Short mmCIF file of C-alpha atoms in Angstrom, two decimals:
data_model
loop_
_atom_site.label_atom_id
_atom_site.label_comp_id
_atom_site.label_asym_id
_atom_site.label_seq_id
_atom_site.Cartn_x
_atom_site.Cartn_y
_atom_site.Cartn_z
CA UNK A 1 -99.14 -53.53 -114.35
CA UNK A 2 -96.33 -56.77 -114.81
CA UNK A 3 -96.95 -59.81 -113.95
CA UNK A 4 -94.25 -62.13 -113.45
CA UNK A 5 -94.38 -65.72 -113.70
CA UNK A 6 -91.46 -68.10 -112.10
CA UNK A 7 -91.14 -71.56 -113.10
CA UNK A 8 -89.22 -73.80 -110.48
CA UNK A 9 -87.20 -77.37 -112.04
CA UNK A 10 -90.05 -79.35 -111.53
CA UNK A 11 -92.64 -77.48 -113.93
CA UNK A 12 -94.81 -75.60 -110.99
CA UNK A 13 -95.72 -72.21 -112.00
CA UNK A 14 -95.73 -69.03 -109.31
CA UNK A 15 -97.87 -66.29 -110.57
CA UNK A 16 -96.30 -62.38 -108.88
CA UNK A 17 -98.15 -59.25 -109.43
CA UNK A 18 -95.57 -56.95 -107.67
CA UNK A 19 -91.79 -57.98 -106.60
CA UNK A 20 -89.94 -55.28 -104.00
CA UNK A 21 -87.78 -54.18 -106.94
CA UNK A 22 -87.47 -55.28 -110.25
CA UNK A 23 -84.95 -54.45 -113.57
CA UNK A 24 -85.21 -55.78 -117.06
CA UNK A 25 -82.55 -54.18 -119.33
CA UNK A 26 -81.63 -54.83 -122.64
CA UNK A 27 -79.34 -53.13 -124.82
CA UNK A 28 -78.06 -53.07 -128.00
CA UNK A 29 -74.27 -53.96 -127.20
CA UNK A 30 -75.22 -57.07 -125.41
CA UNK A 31 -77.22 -60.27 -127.25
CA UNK A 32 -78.95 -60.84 -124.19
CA UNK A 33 -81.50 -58.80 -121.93
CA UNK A 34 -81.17 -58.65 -118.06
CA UNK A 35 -83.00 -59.26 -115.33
CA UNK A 36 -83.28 -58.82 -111.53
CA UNK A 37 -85.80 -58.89 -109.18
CA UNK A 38 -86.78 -59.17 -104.83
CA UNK A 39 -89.66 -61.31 -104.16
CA UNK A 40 -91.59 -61.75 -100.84
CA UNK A 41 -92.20 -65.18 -100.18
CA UNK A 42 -93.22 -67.49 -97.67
CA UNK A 43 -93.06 -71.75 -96.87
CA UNK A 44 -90.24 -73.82 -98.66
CA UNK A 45 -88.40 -71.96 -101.60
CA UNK A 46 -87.57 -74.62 -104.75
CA UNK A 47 -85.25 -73.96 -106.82
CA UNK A 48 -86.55 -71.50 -110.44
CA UNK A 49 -85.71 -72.76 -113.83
CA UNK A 50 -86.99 -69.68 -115.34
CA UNK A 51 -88.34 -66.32 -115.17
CA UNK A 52 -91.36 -64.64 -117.50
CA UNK A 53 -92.22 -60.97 -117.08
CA UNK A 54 -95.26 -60.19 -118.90
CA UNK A 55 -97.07 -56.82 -120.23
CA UNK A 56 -101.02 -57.76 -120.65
CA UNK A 57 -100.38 -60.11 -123.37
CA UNK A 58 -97.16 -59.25 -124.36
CA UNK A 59 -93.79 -61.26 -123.43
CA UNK A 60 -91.27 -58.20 -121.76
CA UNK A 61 -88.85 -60.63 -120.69
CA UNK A 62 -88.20 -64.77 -120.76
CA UNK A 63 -85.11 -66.33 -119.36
CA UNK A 64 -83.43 -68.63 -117.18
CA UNK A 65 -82.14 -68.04 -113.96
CA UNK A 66 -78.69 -67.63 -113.28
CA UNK A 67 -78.64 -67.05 -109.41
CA UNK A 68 -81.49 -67.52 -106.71
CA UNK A 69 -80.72 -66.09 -103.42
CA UNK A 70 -82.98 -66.48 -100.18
CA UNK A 71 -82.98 -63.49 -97.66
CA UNK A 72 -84.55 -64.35 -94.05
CA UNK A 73 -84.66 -61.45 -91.55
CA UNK A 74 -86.85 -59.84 -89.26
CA UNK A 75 -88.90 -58.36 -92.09
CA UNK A 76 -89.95 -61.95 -93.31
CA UNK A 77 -88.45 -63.78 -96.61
CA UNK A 78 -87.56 -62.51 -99.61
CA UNK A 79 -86.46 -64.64 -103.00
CA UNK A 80 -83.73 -62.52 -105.39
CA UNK A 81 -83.74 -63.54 -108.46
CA UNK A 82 -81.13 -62.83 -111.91
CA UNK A 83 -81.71 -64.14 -114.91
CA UNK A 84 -81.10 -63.96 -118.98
CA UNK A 85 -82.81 -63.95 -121.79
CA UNK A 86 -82.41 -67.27 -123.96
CA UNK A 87 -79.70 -65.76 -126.05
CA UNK A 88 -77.49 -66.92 -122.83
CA UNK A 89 -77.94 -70.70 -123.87
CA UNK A 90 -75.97 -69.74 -126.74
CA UNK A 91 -73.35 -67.33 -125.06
CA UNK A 92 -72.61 -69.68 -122.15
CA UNK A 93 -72.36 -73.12 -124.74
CA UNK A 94 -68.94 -73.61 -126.58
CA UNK A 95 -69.16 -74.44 -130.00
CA UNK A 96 -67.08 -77.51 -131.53
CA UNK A 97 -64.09 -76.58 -133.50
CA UNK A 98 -64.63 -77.09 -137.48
CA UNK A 99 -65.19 -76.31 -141.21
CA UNK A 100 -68.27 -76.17 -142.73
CA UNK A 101 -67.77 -75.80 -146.76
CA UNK A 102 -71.13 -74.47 -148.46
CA UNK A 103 -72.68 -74.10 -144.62
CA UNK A 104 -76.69 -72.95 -144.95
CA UNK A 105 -78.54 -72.51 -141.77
CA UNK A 106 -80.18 -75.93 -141.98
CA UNK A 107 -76.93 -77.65 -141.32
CA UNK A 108 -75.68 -74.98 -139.23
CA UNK A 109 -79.05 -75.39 -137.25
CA UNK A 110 -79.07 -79.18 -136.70
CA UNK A 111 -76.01 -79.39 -135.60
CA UNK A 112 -75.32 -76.40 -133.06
CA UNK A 113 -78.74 -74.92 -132.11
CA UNK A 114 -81.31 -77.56 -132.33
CA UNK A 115 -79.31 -79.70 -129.58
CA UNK A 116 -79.81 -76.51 -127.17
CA UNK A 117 -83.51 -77.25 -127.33
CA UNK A 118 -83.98 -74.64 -129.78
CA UNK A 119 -87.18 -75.62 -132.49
CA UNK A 120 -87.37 -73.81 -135.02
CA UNK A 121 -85.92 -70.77 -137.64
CA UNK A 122 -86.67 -68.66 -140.00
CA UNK A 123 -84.87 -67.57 -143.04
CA UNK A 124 -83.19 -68.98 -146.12
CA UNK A 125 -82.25 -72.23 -146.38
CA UNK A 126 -79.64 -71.71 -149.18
CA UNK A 127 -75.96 -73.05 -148.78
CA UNK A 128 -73.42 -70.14 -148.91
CA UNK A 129 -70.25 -69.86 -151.31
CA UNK A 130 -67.43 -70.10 -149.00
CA UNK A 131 -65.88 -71.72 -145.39
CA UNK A 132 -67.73 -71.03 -141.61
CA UNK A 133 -64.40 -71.35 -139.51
CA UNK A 134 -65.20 -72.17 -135.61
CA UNK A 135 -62.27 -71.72 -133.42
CA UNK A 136 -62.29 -72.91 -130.26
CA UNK A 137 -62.86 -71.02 -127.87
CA UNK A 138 -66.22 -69.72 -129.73
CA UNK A 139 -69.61 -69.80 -128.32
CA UNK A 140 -72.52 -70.85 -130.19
CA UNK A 141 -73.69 -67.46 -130.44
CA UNK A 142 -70.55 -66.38 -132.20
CA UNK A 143 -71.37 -69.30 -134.80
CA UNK A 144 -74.43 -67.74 -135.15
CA UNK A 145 -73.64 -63.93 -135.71
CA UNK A 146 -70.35 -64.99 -137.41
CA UNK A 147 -72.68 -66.72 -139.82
CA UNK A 148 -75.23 -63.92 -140.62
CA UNK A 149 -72.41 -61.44 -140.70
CA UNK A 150 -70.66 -63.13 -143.36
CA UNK A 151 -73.31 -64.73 -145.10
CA UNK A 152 -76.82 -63.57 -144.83
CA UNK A 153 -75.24 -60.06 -143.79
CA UNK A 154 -78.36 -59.61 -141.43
CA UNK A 155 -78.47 -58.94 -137.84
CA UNK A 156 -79.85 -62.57 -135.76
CA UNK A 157 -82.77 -62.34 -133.97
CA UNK A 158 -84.44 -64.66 -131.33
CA UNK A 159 -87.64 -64.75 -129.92
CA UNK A 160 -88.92 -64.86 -126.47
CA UNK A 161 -90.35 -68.49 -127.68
CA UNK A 162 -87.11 -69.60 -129.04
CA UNK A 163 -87.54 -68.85 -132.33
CA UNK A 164 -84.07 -67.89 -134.53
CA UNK A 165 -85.01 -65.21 -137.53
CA UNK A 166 -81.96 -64.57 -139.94
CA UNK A 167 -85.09 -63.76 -142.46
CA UNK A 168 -84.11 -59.65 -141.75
CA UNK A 169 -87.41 -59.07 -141.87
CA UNK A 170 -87.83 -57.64 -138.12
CA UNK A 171 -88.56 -54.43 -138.35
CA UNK A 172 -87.58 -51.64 -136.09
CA UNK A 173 -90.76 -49.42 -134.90
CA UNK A 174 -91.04 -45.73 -134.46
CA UNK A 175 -92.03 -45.19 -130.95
CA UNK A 176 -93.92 -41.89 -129.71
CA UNK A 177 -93.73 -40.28 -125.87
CA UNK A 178 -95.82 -37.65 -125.36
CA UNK A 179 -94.80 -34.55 -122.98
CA UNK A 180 -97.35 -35.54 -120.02
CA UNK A 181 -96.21 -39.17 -119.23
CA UNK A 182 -92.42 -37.75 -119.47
CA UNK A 183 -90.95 -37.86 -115.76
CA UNK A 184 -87.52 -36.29 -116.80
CA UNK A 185 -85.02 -35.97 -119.93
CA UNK A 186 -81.36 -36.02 -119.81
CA UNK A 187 -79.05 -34.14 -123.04
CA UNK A 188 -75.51 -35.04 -123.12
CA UNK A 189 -72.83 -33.57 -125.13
CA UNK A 190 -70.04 -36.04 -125.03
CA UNK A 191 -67.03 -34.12 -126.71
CA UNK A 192 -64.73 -36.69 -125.27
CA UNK A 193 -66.33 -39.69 -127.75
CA UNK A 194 -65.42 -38.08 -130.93
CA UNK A 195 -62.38 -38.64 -132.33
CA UNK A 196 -61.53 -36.27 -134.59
CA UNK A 197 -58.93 -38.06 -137.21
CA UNK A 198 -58.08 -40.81 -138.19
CA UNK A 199 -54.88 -41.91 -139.83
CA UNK A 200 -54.63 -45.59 -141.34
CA UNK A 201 -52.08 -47.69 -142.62
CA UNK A 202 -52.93 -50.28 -145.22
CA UNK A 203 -50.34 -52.03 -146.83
CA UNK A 204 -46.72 -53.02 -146.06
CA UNK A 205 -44.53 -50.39 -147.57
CA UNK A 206 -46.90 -47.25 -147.06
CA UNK A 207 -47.37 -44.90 -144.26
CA UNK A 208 -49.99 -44.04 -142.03
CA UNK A 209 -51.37 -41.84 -145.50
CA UNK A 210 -55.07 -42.76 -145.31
CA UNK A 211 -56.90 -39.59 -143.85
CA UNK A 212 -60.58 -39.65 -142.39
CA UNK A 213 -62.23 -36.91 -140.42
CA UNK A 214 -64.75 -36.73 -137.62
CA UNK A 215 -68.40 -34.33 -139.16
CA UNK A 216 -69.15 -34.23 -135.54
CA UNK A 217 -65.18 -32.60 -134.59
CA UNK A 218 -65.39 -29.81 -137.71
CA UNK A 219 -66.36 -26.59 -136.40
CA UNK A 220 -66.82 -27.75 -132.66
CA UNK A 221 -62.82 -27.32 -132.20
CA UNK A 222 -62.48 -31.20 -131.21
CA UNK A 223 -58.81 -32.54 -132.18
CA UNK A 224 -58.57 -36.08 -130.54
CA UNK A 225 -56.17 -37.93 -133.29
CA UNK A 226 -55.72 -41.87 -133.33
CA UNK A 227 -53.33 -43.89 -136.16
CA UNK A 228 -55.02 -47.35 -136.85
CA UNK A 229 -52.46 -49.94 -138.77
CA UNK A 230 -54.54 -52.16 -140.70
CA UNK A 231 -52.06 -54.07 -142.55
CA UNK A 232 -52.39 -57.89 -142.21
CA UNK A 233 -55.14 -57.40 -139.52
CA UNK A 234 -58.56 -59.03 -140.44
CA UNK A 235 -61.35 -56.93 -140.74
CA UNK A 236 -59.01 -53.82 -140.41
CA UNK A 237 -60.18 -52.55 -143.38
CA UNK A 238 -60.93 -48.84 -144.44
CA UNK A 239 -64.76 -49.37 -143.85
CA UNK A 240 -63.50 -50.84 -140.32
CA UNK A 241 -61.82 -47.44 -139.50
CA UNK A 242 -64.82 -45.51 -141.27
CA UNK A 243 -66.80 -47.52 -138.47
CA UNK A 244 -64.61 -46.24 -135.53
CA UNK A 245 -65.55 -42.34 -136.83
CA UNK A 246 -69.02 -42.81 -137.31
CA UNK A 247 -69.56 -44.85 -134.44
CA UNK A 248 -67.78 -42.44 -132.24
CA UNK A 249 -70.01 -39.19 -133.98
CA UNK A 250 -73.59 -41.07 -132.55
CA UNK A 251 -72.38 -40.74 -128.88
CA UNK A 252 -71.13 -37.62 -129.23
CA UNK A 253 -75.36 -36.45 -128.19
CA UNK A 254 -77.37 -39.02 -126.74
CA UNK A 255 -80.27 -38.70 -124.42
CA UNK A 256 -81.71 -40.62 -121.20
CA UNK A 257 -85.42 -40.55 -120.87
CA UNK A 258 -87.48 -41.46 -117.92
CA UNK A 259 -90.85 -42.23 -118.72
CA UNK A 260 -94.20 -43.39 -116.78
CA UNK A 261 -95.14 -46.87 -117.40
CA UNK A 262 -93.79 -50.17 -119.80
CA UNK A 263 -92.89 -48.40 -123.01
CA UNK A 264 -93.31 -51.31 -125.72
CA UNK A 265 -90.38 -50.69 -127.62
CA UNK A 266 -87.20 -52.26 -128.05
CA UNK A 267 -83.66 -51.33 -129.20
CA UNK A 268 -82.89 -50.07 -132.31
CA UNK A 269 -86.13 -48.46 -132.74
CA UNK A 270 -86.83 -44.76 -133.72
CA UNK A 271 -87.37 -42.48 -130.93
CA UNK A 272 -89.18 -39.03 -131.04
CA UNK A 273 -90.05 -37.11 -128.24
CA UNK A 274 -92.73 -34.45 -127.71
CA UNK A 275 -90.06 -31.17 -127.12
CA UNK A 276 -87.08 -32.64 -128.57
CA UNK A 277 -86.51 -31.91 -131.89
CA UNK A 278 -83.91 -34.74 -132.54
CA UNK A 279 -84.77 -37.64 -133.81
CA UNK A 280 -83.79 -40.72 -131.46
CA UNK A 281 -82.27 -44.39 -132.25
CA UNK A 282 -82.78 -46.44 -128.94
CA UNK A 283 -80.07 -47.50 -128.02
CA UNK A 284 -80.32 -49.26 -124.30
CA UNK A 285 -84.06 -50.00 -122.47
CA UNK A 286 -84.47 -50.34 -118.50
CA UNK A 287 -87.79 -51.58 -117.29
CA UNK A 288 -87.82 -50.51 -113.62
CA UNK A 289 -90.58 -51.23 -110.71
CA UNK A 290 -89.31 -49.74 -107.45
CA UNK A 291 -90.72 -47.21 -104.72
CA UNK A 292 -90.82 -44.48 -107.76
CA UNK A 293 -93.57 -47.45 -109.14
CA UNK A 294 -93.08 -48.54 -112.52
CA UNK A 295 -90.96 -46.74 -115.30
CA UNK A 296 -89.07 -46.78 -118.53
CA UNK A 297 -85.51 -45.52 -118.62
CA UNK A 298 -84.51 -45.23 -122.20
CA UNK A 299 -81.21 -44.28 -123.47
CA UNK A 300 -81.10 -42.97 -126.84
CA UNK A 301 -78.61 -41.13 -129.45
CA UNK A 302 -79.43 -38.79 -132.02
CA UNK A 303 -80.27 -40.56 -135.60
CA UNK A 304 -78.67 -38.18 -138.68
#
């Protein structure tokens, strides 16, 4: 079973075993993980910092509270709570607009993520060949992923602790659900996802002559055609319309699997499920306690 710790402004800590309702969700399209929850309470409500959902001795969920809302009616009190994971102190900051020649995470570190009241990274320490533009209008999680993309070409991590890895060394697990714990499991066929062709344009004085097809559309009779002009756009390049194909082939099957219990898993790890003879790539992860009790929801598309 969860138990969820709250942590008010002033540093008092409320122990939960059960909430009403509660959602954690975290998915792959979003740096940081959700979370909701309905608390019976009683006596004077202060106001919560932060929110900890823990599995035996492992951290589900950490993050600070975005909304507290107190319900009073004739069933007693109740405390909602929403809240994010600590990527959100980087999404909801706004970095400063500048240059950085040479950057390395040490500078970029000290200067952007350090401030936040974040302690600590791992990964190379090496300055970069190159320019780190910041425009404004970026967060400080764009400086971030905008610097592994271009320069460590590694997906950022951070820790429930607060710990940034750019090291690429976290690993994806392969995660096992066996047939009896299984409460249901959803197939899709989405033949509205896959585009079929694509036709790009990349340079000036040529036509829309570059030709890429769909593996997914051949031989299912799928003809969904898009023309992509990639000339003077950045990152419009043919890899970039490449993406679009492939990306639109892995939800053309994908998979929603309710199982009993706290699966420890998280996105991005390799799913395979007792009767399905796909292998899975997690792609989205619901945590769910409500009158059903306490479930999994995973949504997952077929690896190739």
């Amino acid at each position: 079973m969860l138990k969820y710790i709250l942590t008010d402004i002033k540093g008092k800590v409320t122990s939960f075993s059960k909430p009403l309702n509660m959602t954690v969700i975290s998915s792959s399209g979003a740096p940081a993980d959700s979370f909701s929850g309905v608390f019976a309470v009683s006596g004077r409500i202060p106001e919560i910092l932060s929110v900890k959902v823990m599995n035996g001795i492992e951290i589900v969920f950490f993050g600070y509270v975005d909304e507290q809302t107190e319900i009073t009616e004739a069933g007693g009190t109740f405390l909602e709570i929403k809240a994010r994971s600590i990527e959100s102190i980087l999404l909801d900051n706004e970095a400063s607009p500048q240059t950085y020649c040479l950057p390395s995470m040490r500078c970029i570190f000290e200067r952007h993520f350090k401030p936040l009241g974040f302690q600590k990274y791992i990964g190379s320490d090496q300055s970069y060949n190159g320019e780190l533009m910041i425009k404004k209008g970026m967060s400080q999680w764009d400086v971030l992923e905008g610097f592994c993309e271009k320069f460590v070409k590694v997906k950022p991590y951070i820790s429930a602790d607060g710990v940034i890895d750019i090291s690429g060394e976290v690993k994806n697990t392969c995660v096992f659900l066996s047939r009896k714990n299984i409460i249901s499991v959803r197939r899709s066929l989405k033949r509205s996802a896959v585009i079929s062709d694509i036709y790009a344009r990349t340079y000036n004085a040529g036509g829309y002559d570059i030709h890429m097809e769909s593996k997914k559309a051949d031989g299912r009779n799928i003809r969904r055609v898009r023309y992509v002009n990639a000339v003077n756009s950045k990152g419009k390049t043919v890899d970039y319309v490449q993406d679009i194909i492939d990306r639109a082939d892995k939800t053309y099957e994908t998979y929603i699997v309710d199982y009993c219990g706290i699966v420890p898993c998280r996105t991005g790890d390799e799913l395979t499920v007792e009767g399905v003879k796909n292998r899975l790539n997690i792609k989205e992860l619901h945590f769910v306690l409500n009158t059903k009790g306490e479930y999994t929801r995973i949504y997952a598309e077929v690896e190739e």
